[in-house]
Tab-separated table of C-alpha atoms in Angstrom:
chain	number	residue	atom	x	y	z
A	1	MET	CA	0.000	0.000	0.000
A	2	SER	CA	1.406	3.406	-0.967
A	3	VAL	CA	2.294	6.072	1.555
A	4	GLY	CA	-0.348	8.369	0.068
A	5	VAL	CA	-3.141	5.847	0.622
A	6	ILE	CA	-1.930	5.156	4.160
A	7	GLY	CA	-1.874	8.899	4.829
A	8	ILE	CA	-5.443	9.347	3.557
A	9	LEU	CA	-6.647	6.428	5.692
A	10	TYR	CA	-4.798	7.879	8.687
A	11	GLY	CA	-6.497	11.268	8.272
A	12	LEU	CA	-9.965	9.816	7.632
A	13	GLY	CA	-9.619	7.455	10.597
A	14	THR	CA	-8.663	10.353	12.855
A	15	LEU	CA	-11.663	12.443	11.758
A	16	LEU	CA	-13.987	9.453	12.130
A	17	LEU	CA	-12.939	8.886	15.740
A	18	MET	CA	-13.194	12.589	16.567
A	19	PHE	CA	-16.653	12.954	15.012
A	20	SER	CA	-17.774	9.887	16.985
A	21	GLY	CA	-17.565	12.027	20.097
A	22	MET	CA	-14.437	10.373	21.460
A	23	PRO	CA	-12.188	12.740	23.474
A	24	ILE	CA	-9.383	14.181	21.361
A	25	ALA	CA	-6.590	12.512	23.329
A	26	PHE	CA	-8.164	9.051	22.950
A	27	ALA	CA	-8.908	9.660	19.261
A	28	LEU	CA	-5.307	10.618	18.478
A	29	GLY	CA	-3.776	7.877	20.608
A	30	GLY	CA	-6.263	5.267	19.426
A	31	ILE	CA	-5.704	5.801	15.709
A	32	ALA	CA	-1.930	5.866	16.285
A	33	VAL	CA	-2.008	2.493	18.066
A	34	ILE	CA	-4.278	0.968	15.386
A	35	PHE	CA	-1.865	1.975	12.608
A	36	MET	CA	1.091	0.740	14.648
A	37	LEU	CA	-0.614	-2.647	14.875
A	38	ILE	CA	-1.341	-2.800	11.144
A	39	PHE	CA	1.621	-1.110	9.467
A	40	MET	CA	4.508	-1.191	11.947
A	41	PRO	CA	6.546	-4.046	13.469
A	42	GLY	CA	4.900	-5.717	16.443
A	43	ALA	CA	7.789	-4.723	18.682
A	44	SER	CA	6.955	-1.052	18.114
A	45	LEU	CA	4.052	-1.349	20.564
A	46	ASP	CA	6.594	-1.978	23.307
A	47	THR	CA	8.091	1.464	22.661
A	48	ILE	CA	4.875	3.495	23.064
A	49	THR	CA	5.564	4.434	26.681
A	50	LEU	CA	9.206	5.230	25.976
A	51	ASN	CA	8.404	7.381	22.923
A	52	VAL	CA	5.727	9.393	24.717
A	53	TYR	CA	7.932	9.860	27.786
A	54	GLU	CA	10.956	10.977	25.779
A	55	GLU	CA	8.921	13.529	23.857
A	56	MET	CA	7.210	14.872	26.989
A	57	ALA	CA	10.474	15.038	28.953
A	58	ASN	CA	11.155	18.392	27.252
A	59	ILE	CA	11.770	20.808	30.125
A	60	THR	CA	9.856	23.578	28.340
A	61	LEU	CA	6.615	21.603	28.747
A	62	LEU	CA	7.037	21.824	32.525
A	63	SER	CA	6.023	25.492	32.297
A	64	ILE	CA	2.511	24.579	31.119
A	65	PRO	CA	1.033	23.314	34.427
A	66	LEU	CA	2.857	26.094	36.286
A	67	PHE	CA	1.371	28.811	34.071
A	68	ILE	CA	-2.017	27.097	34.459
A	69	LEU	CA	-1.582	27.343	38.239
A	70	LYS	CA	-0.918	31.065	37.949
A	71	GLY	CA	-4.010	31.558	35.796
A	72	ALA	CA	-6.200	29.467	38.104
A	73	ALA	CA	-5.046	31.418	41.167
A	74	ILE	CA	-6.142	34.655	39.524
A	75	GLY	CA	-9.221	33.318	37.763
A	76	LYS	CA	-10.693	31.588	40.823
A	77	SER	CA	-10.338	34.695	43.003
A	78	ARG	CA	-11.898	38.143	42.629
A	79	ALA	CA	-8.826	39.344	40.759
A	80	GLY	CA	-10.505	39.318	37.335
A	81	ALA	CA	-13.543	41.312	38.486
A	82	ASP	CA	-11.382	43.826	40.387
A	83	LEU	CA	-9.081	44.278	37.412
A	84	TYR	CA	-12.096	44.968	35.211
A	85	LEU	CA	-13.703	47.432	37.656
A	86	ALA	CA	-10.502	49.464	38.017
A	87	ILE	CA	-9.976	49.798	34.251
A	88	HIS	CA	-13.674	50.591	33.732
A	89	ALA	CA	-13.528	53.406	36.305
A	90	TRP	CA	-10.715	55.167	34.466
A	91	MET	CA	-12.074	54.699	30.944
A	92	HIS	CA	-15.809	55.295	31.316
A	93	LYS	CA	-15.574	58.869	29.947
A	94	ILE	CA	-14.190	57.691	26.597
A	95	PRO	CA	-16.789	56.953	23.880
A	96	GLY	CA	-17.230	53.214	24.097
A	97	GLY	CA	-14.999	53.276	27.167
A	98	LEU	CA	-16.857	50.426	28.837
A	99	GLY	CA	-16.299	48.173	25.821
A	100	ILE	CA	-12.677	49.291	25.549
A	101	ALA	CA	-12.221	48.603	29.261
A	102	ASN	CA	-13.326	45.030	28.636
A	103	VAL	CA	-10.774	44.678	25.825
A	104	PHE	CA	-7.973	46.058	28.031
A	105	ALA	CA	-9.026	43.931	30.998
A	106	SER	CA	-9.094	40.850	28.764
A	107	ALA	CA	-5.612	41.646	27.455
A	108	LEU	CA	-4.143	42.095	30.944
A	109	PHE	CA	-5.882	39.030	32.332
A	110	ALA	CA	-4.809	36.994	29.291
A	111	ALA	CA	-1.216	38.062	29.875
A	112	MET	CA	-1.457	36.696	33.423
A	113	SER	CA	-3.428	33.519	32.779
A	114	GLY	CA	-2.382	32.381	29.278
A	115	SER	CA	-5.831	30.827	28.783
A	116	SER	CA	-8.565	32.097	26.466
A	117	PRO	CA	-11.524	30.317	28.139
A	118	ALA	CA	-10.327	31.490	31.581
A	119	THR	CA	-10.074	35.080	30.316
A	120	CYS	CA	-13.535	34.884	28.767
A	121	SER	CA	-15.073	33.515	31.935
A	122	ALA	CA	-13.324	35.820	34.417
A	123	ILE	CA	-13.848	39.104	32.544
A	124	GLY	CA	-17.183	38.160	30.988
A	125	SER	CA	-18.806	37.292	34.320
A	126	ALA	CA	-18.433	40.915	35.382
A	127	GLY	CA	-18.236	42.644	31.992
A	128	ILE	CA	-21.301	41.313	30.176
A	129	PRO	CA	-23.860	42.200	32.914
A	130	GLU	CA	-22.268	45.634	33.319
A	131	MET	CA	-22.324	46.384	29.579
A	132	ARG	CA	-25.919	45.231	29.210
A	133	SER	CA	-26.980	47.336	32.192
A	134	ARG	CA	-25.413	50.348	30.441
A	135	GLY	CA	-27.428	49.766	27.259
A	136	TYR	CA	-24.975	47.743	25.159
A	137	SER	CA	-26.774	45.254	22.944
A	138	PRO	CA	-26.326	41.586	23.972
A	139	ARG	CA	-24.716	40.903	20.584
A	140	PHE	CA	-22.136	43.678	21.044
A	141	ALA	CA	-21.359	42.736	24.664
A	142	ALA	CA	-20.912	39.036	23.847
A	143	GLY	CA	-18.710	39.788	20.830
A	144	ILE	CA	-16.321	41.987	22.815
A	145	ILE	CA	-15.788	39.404	25.553
A	146	ALA	CA	-15.490	36.424	23.185
A	147	ALA	CA	-12.943	38.262	21.026
A	148	GLY	CA	-11.051	39.688	23.999
A	149	GLY	CA	-10.673	36.178	25.368
A	150	THR	CA	-8.770	35.069	22.268
A	151	LEU	CA	-5.860	37.249	23.357
A	152	GLY	CA	-5.116	34.527	25.903
A	153	ILE	CA	-3.238	32.405	23.377
A	154	LEU	CA	-1.313	35.305	21.824
A	155	LEU	CA	-0.019	37.432	24.680
A	156	PRO	CA	2.691	35.791	26.798
A	157	PRO	CA	2.646	33.510	28.697
A	158	SER	CA	0.748	31.563	26.045
A	159	ILE	CA	0.410	27.788	26.400
A	160	VAL	CA	-0.159	27.516	22.646
A	161	MET	CA	3.093	29.368	21.944
A	162	ILE	CA	4.950	27.062	24.347
A	163	LEU	CA	3.809	24.090	22.285
A	164	PHE	CA	4.687	25.790	18.999
A	165	ALA	CA	8.173	26.564	20.302
A	166	VAL	CA	8.629	22.882	21.184
A	167	ALA	CA	7.205	21.613	17.883
A	168	ALA	CA	9.184	24.080	15.750
A	169	GLU	CA	12.326	23.891	17.923
A	170	GLN	CA	12.366	27.678	18.272
A	171	SER	CA	13.304	29.992	21.130
A	172	LEU	CA	10.363	30.374	23.522
A	173	GLY	CA	11.658	33.744	24.702
A	174	ARG	CA	11.715	35.119	21.147
A	175	LEU	CA	8.271	33.681	20.440
A	176	PHE	CA	6.789	35.243	23.578
A	177	LEU	CA	8.231	38.636	22.637
A	178	ALA	CA	7.002	38.257	19.057
A	179	GLY	CA	3.425	37.949	20.335
A	180	ILE	CA	3.447	41.313	22.131
A	181	GLY	CA	3.353	43.583	19.048
A	182	PRO	CA	0.520	41.693	17.297
A	183	GLY	CA	-1.277	41.450	20.650
A	184	ILE	CA	-1.184	45.227	21.012
A	185	LEU	CA	-2.303	45.568	17.385
A	186	LEU	CA	-5.379	43.422	18.067
A	187	VAL	CA	-6.146	45.379	21.251
A	188	VAL	CA	-6.051	48.615	19.207
A	189	LEU	CA	-8.246	47.171	16.425
A	190	PHE	CA	-10.768	45.719	18.900
A	191	SER	CA	-10.872	49.003	20.841
A	192	ALA	CA	-11.365	51.068	17.675
A	193	TYR	CA	-14.273	48.840	16.655
A	194	ALA	CA	-15.758	49.071	20.166
A	195	ALA	CA	-15.705	52.875	19.958
A	196	PHE	CA	-17.221	52.818	16.444
A	197	ARG	CA	-19.965	50.379	17.405
A	198	TYR	CA	-20.716	52.331	20.585
A	199	LYS	CA	-21.266	55.557	18.650
A	200	LYS	CA	-23.604	53.746	16.258
A	201	GLU	CA	-25.685	52.153	19.030
A	202	TYR	CA	-25.677	55.384	21.058
A	203	GLN	CA	-26.998	57.359	18.097
A	204	GLU	CA	-29.721	54.767	17.479
A	205	ALA	CA	-30.750	54.944	21.147
A	206	LEU	CA	-30.768	58.763	21.009
A	207	ASP	CA	-32.949	58.793	17.871
A	208	ILE	CA	-35.453	56.412	19.469
A	209	TRP	CA	-35.662	58.583	22.603
A	210	LYS	CA	-36.124	61.795	20.591
A	211	GLN	CA	-39.000	60.157	18.728
A	212	GLY	CA	-40.765	59.485	22.013
A	213	GLY	CA	-39.505	55.964	22.554
A	214	GLU	CA	-38.015	54.406	25.667
A	215	LYS	CA	-34.867	55.993	27.060
A	216	SER	CA	-31.924	53.581	26.830
A	217	ALA	CA	-29.379	53.187	29.598
A	218	TYR	CA	-26.883	54.308	26.947
A	219	LEU	CA	-28.068	57.869	27.573
A	220	ASP	CA	-27.545	57.795	31.334
A	221	ALA	CA	-24.370	59.609	32.343
A	222	MET	CA	-22.037	57.823	34.755
A	223	GLU	CA	-20.125	60.000	37.183
A	224	LEU	CA	-17.169	58.893	39.275
A	225	THR	CA	-15.090	61.225	41.424
A	226	LEU	CA	-11.309	61.212	41.384
A	227	TYR	CA	-11.463	59.631	44.830
A	228	ASP	CA	-13.636	56.794	43.511
A	229	LYS	CA	-11.215	56.095	40.689
A	230	THR	CA	-8.097	56.386	42.839
A	231	ARG	CA	-9.603	54.045	45.428
A	232	LEU	CA	-9.794	51.294	42.788
A	233	LEU	CA	-6.147	51.536	41.696
A	234	PRO	CA	-4.740	49.300	44.462
A	235	ARG	CA	-6.872	46.492	43.053
A	236	VAL	CA	-4.956	46.390	39.781
A	237	ILE	CA	-1.429	47.497	40.737
A	238	PRO	CA	-0.365	44.182	42.386
A	239	PHE	CA	-1.312	42.171	39.312
A	240	VAL	CA	0.338	44.559	36.888
A	241	THR	CA	3.406	44.290	39.125
A	242	LEU	CA	3.163	40.496	38.889
A	243	LEU	CA	2.986	40.671	35.100
A	244	ILE	CA	5.920	43.078	34.805
A	245	GLY	CA	7.965	41.115	37.340
A	246	VAL	CA	7.529	37.831	35.469
A	247	MET	CA	8.481	39.475	32.157
A	248	VAL	CA	11.590	41.101	33.694
A	249	VAL	CA	12.722	37.809	35.232
A	250	LEU	CA	12.208	35.942	31.937
A	251	TYR	CA	13.699	38.448	29.495
A	252	GLY	CA	16.338	39.728	31.880
A	253	GLY	CA	17.905	36.274	31.750
A	254	TYR	CA	17.406	35.645	35.469
A	255	ALA	CA	15.391	32.449	34.978
A	256	THR	CA	14.373	29.917	32.347
A	257	PRO	CA	10.750	29.832	31.109
A	258	SER	CA	9.973	26.903	33.407
A	259	GLU	CA	11.527	28.635	36.418
A	260	THR	CA	9.656	31.823	35.531
A	261	ALA	CA	6.387	29.892	35.355
A	262	GLY	CA	7.016	28.451	38.806
A	263	LEU	CA	7.851	31.897	40.168
A	264	GLY	CA	4.689	33.343	38.596
A	265	GLY	CA	2.532	30.611	40.119
A	266	LEU	CA	3.976	31.126	43.612
A	267	LEU	CA	3.655	34.932	43.370
A	268	ALA	CA	0.029	34.632	42.222
A	269	LEU	CA	-0.766	32.384	45.205
A	270	PHE	CA	1.018	34.842	47.505
A	271	LEU	CA	-0.933	37.815	46.129
A	272	ILE	CA	-4.362	36.229	46.466
A	273	ALA	CA	-3.426	35.125	49.997
A	274	VAL	CA	-2.420	38.664	51.005
A	275	ILE	CA	-5.074	40.650	49.088
A	276	TYR	CA	-8.077	38.312	49.098
A	277	LYS	CA	-7.228	36.207	52.170
A	278	VAL	CA	-7.323	33.043	50.059
A	279	TRP	CA	-5.070	30.718	52.026
A	280	ARG	CA	-7.261	28.162	53.771
A	281	PRO	CA	-7.262	24.607	52.336
A	282	SER	CA	-10.989	24.897	51.493
A	283	GLN	CA	-10.277	28.070	49.489
A	284	LEU	CA	-7.178	26.714	47.762
A	285	SER	CA	-8.835	23.411	46.881
A	286	PRO	CA	-10.781	24.746	43.813
A	287	ILE	CA	-7.606	26.408	42.507
A	288	LEU	CA	-5.466	23.289	42.844
A	289	ALA	CA	-8.244	21.003	41.552
A	290	SER	CA	-8.752	23.220	38.475
A	291	THR	CA	-4.997	23.277	37.839
A	292	LEU	CA	-4.707	19.517	38.178
A	293	LYS	CA	-7.709	18.834	35.945
A	294	GLU	CA	-6.698	21.216	33.152
A	295	SER	CA	-3.020	20.242	33.287
A	296	THR	CA	-3.796	16.525	33.171
A	297	MET	CA	-6.181	16.950	30.250
A	298	LEU	CA	-3.755	19.140	28.315
A	299	MET	CA	-0.685	17.015	28.975
A	300	PHE	CA	-2.568	13.874	27.984
A	301	ILE	CA	-3.572	15.516	24.698
A	302	ILE	CA	0.055	16.564	24.176
A	303	GLY	CA	1.334	13.051	24.868
A	304	MET	CA	-1.113	11.393	22.488
A	305	SER	CA	-0.498	14.082	19.845
A	306	LEU	CA	3.210	13.376	20.038
A	307	LEU	CA	2.541	9.643	19.584
A	308	PHE	CA	0.255	10.538	16.664
A	309	SER	CA	3.059	12.603	15.098
A	310	TYR	CA	5.624	9.844	15.726
A	311	VAL	CA	3.517	7.322	13.788
A	312	MET	CA	3.065	9.865	10.975
A	313	SER	CA	6.812	10.302	10.776
A	314	TYR	CA	7.617	6.569	10.994
A	315	LEU	CA	5.179	5.783	8.156
A	316	HIS	CA	6.604	8.746	6.158
A	317	ILE	CA	3.159	10.369	6.011
A	318	SER	CA	4.360	13.764	7.225
A	319	GLN	CA	7.458	13.687	4.982
A	320	SER	CA	5.421	12.722	1.917
A	321	ALA	CA	2.819	15.392	2.637
A	322	ALA	CA	5.553	18.013	3.012
A	323	GLU	CA	7.192	16.859	-0.235
A	324	SER	CA	3.828	17.017	-2.013
A	325	ILE	CA	3.406	20.618	-0.919
A	326	VAL	CA	6.894	21.488	-2.163
A	327	VAL	CA	6.317	19.694	-5.500
A	328	MET	CA	3.267	21.910	-6.107
A	329	SER	CA	5.815	24.708	-6.717
A	330	LEU	CA	3.562	27.328	-5.204
A	331	SER	CA	4.863	30.834	-4.802
A	332	LYS	CA	5.947	31.820	-1.311
A	333	TRP	CA	2.744	33.648	-0.431
A	334	ALA	CA	0.471	31.132	-2.163
A	335	LEU	CA	2.064	28.438	0.004
A	336	LEU	CA	1.394	30.491	3.131
A	337	SER	CA	-2.211	31.119	2.055
A	338	VAL	CA	-2.879	27.408	1.474
A	339	ILE	CA	-1.401	26.462	4.843
A	340	LEU	CA	-3.340	29.146	6.724
A	341	LEU	CA	-6.529	28.058	4.964
A	342	LEU	CA	-5.817	24.529	6.178
A	343	VAL	CA	-5.411	25.865	9.735
A	344	VAL	CA	-8.722	27.751	9.447
A	345	VAL	CA	-10.544	24.592	8.315
A	346	LEU	CA	-8.976	22.538	11.114
A	347	GLY	CA	-10.042	25.268	13.514
A	348	PHE	CA	-13.670	24.358	12.770
A	349	PHE	CA	-13.127	21.050	14.558
A	350	LEU	CA	-9.933	21.069	16.638
A	351	PRO	CA	-8.448	23.161	19.475
A	352	PRO	CA	-5.153	25.036	18.862
A	353	VAL	CA	-3.093	22.502	20.839
A	354	SER	CA	-4.078	19.634	18.545
A	355	ILE	CA	-3.694	21.723	15.384
A	356	ILE	CA	-0.091	22.606	16.225
A	357	LEU	CA	1.019	19.127	17.212
A	358	MET	CA	-0.730	17.431	14.280
A	359	THR	CA	0.323	19.815	11.509
A	360	ALA	CA	3.816	20.927	12.574
A	361	PRO	CA	5.672	17.971	10.973
A	362	ILE	CA	3.881	18.626	7.672
A	363	ILE	CA	3.776	22.410	7.288
A	364	LEU	CA	6.971	23.634	8.956
A	365	PRO	CA	9.562	22.080	6.568
A	366	PRO	CA	8.028	23.628	3.396
A	367	LEU	CA	7.641	26.995	5.145
A	368	LYS	CA	11.253	26.929	6.287
A	369	ALA	CA	12.385	25.954	2.789
A	370	ALA	CA	10.375	28.865	1.370
A	371	GLY	CA	12.325	31.261	3.581
A	372	PHE	CA	9.692	32.112	6.189
A	373	ASP	CA	10.823	33.007	9.700
A	374	LEU	CA	9.208	30.327	11.887
A	375	ILE	CA	8.944	32.744	14.829
A	376	TRP	CA	6.972	35.121	12.613
A	377	PHE	CA	4.855	32.264	11.290
A	378	GLY	CA	4.153	31.081	14.835
A	379	VAL	CA	2.528	34.426	15.593
A	380	VAL	CA	0.503	34.448	12.367
A	381	MET	CA	-0.640	30.875	12.937
A	382	THR	CA	-1.649	31.743	16.501
A	383	ILE	CA	-3.864	34.602	15.306
A	384	VAL	CA	-5.479	32.331	12.719
A	385	MET	CA	-6.109	29.739	15.425
A	386	GLU	CA	-7.649	32.502	17.552
A	387	MET	CA	-10.336	32.740	14.887
A	388	GLY	CA	-11.133	29.100	15.577
A	389	LEU	CA	-11.959	30.039	19.172
A	390	ILE	CA	-14.773	32.339	18.059
A	391	HIS	CA	-16.166	30.813	14.886
A	392	PRO	CA	-18.616	27.892	14.700
A	393	PRO	CA	-19.067	25.016	14.965
A	394	VAL	CA	-16.577	24.470	17.788
A	395	GLY	CA	-15.721	28.064	18.752
A	396	LEU	CA	-14.886	27.410	22.400
A	397	ASN	CA	-15.258	31.018	23.545
A	398	ILE	CA	-18.738	31.149	22.035
A	399	PHE	CA	-19.862	28.373	24.358
A	400	VAL	CA	-18.095	29.938	27.345
A	401	ILE	CA	-20.131	33.116	26.708
A	402	LYS	CA	-23.300	31.056	26.351
A	403	ASN	CA	-22.548	29.463	29.716
A	404	ILE	CA	-22.053	32.753	31.589
A	405	ALA	CA	-24.894	34.565	29.751
A	406	PRO	CA	-27.445	31.814	28.968
A	407	ASP	CA	-30.193	34.292	28.070
A	408	ILE	CA	-28.245	35.595	25.040
A	409	PRO	CA	-29.249	33.538	21.966
A	410	LEU	CA	-26.388	31.595	20.397
A	411	ARG	CA	-27.226	33.277	17.083
A	412	ASP	CA	-26.570	36.718	18.595
A	413	ILE	CA	-23.253	35.602	20.085
A	414	ILE	CA	-22.099	34.265	16.720
A	415	TRP	CA	-23.097	37.422	14.844
A	416	GLY	CA	-21.463	39.484	17.571
A	417	VAL	CA	-18.048	37.895	16.961
A	418	VAL	CA	-18.131	38.104	13.146
A	419	PRO	CA	-16.687	41.670	12.983
A	420	PHE	CA	-13.839	40.616	15.266
A	421	VAL	CA	-12.987	37.696	12.983
A	422	GLY	CA	-12.698	40.263	10.190
A	423	LEU	CA	-10.369	42.368	12.362
A	424	MET	CA	-8.167	39.315	12.945
A	425	VAL	CA	-7.934	38.786	9.176
A	426	LEU	CA	-6.927	42.443	8.851
A	427	ALA	CA	-4.267	41.949	11.556
A	428	VAL	CA	-2.813	38.962	9.668
A	429	LEU	CA	-2.630	41.037	6.467
A	430	LEU	CA	-0.896	43.894	8.293
A	431	ILE	CA	1.655	41.512	9.832
A	432	CYS	CA	2.320	40.037	6.385
A	433	LEU	CA	2.857	43.525	4.948
A	434	PHE	CA	4.852	44.753	7.958
A	435	PRO	CA	6.556	41.691	9.514
A	436	GLY	CA	8.415	43.928	11.931
A	437	ILE	CA	5.203	44.107	13.984
A	438	ALA	CA	6.018	40.575	15.132
A	439	THR	CA	9.794	40.313	14.662
A	440	GLY	CA	10.907	43.820	15.665
A	441	LEU	CA	10.818	43.344	19.441
A	442	PRO	CA	12.572	39.938	19.642
A	443	ASP	CA	15.214	41.126	17.156
A	444	ALA	CA	15.813	44.220	19.283
A	445	VAL	CA	16.148	42.205	22.498
A	446	PHE	CA	17.963	39.087	21.282
A	447	GLY	CA	19.558	40.357	18.089
A	448	VAL	CA	18.501	39.491	14.536
A	449	SER	CA	20.106	36.076	14.619
A	450	GLY	CA	19.925	35.535	18.349
A	451	LYS	CA	18.230	32.584	19.977
């Protein structure tokens, strides 16, 4: 049987198991074991444990559960709500300031947690009710939070970027820095749209009121004294300090990414103990249980994905697929477009973690041969995968929003995120036209050829 036929059967078998409702880790591991039984020597089954262990022994992967601990410590306390309230207080005078405050709060929380669903849940629980009480349409409010949550896999520390760095054998420090510029770009684009949409909805509410209709909460002025705003600052300063401290330790060369993750987790636990008095075993139990559950699930997916990739490589499926792409003789940018389209399609069904680990052996060699900077591509791919978090049918953030705001119809949530998907496409185009948005900061810190 030819490699091409085996590859097609491998892909179809994987999709069949996934569509059957089987958990992703079991689907990937199951199809890998089946093909090992059929197409590989019988002795290869004895090496499954060894292969998975060797791949997962990468020290960089140790940072994943530690960053998850840091995010859980913040997400399970009042930190997210307090962060949101403080930013809201200082931005409420700006047109669309409440929506922009949600974008900024999502960005800061994402930079501390590294998780998109956690960001969505923590900021959305406070942000969506507040926006709706101020007159924002449910569609607009849901779209802002769902899109803001996607920043969790772009801004450092990003679990997705950790996995890309491992799969592509690239510097994690450079990749983290490369995500900052595009992250800021998306924050600016999201904020600009929030201001534009606010003015449109405000004008509609004003026209209805002038015509004798009901007065919208949009038209109610919100007044906060300088004392009120200053009083809220202590709620955000410790967590901004935590964020800055972790970045200084990492990029100042004082600690490795794994050591930095451990430091961040311990500092987050210390802060919630001091500020929110979260130190009793009954209070820490949900944080540790959430960390253990999410880490176990994610690491199991990673382990099975690595076994899946090992079988692909052993059967020469990934090499043949990469060679087939090269043989197509596509131009540099046509190649990139085809690969990103593939990532978009996979995003309909798979989470970013699985997409990276499944596709890296196939798409990275042709991209490297075409002259693309893999650090730059990692950022672009991350933004494209962000779209998968907010587009159907599996847009995870959409269902997180539905869970925290069950009275908002799913249709409205989906239509609310559509403009933000368009803004992400615009961001990708801008980064393609001006690659320095992603590569400028790491090149400045590490040097153009530094690792």
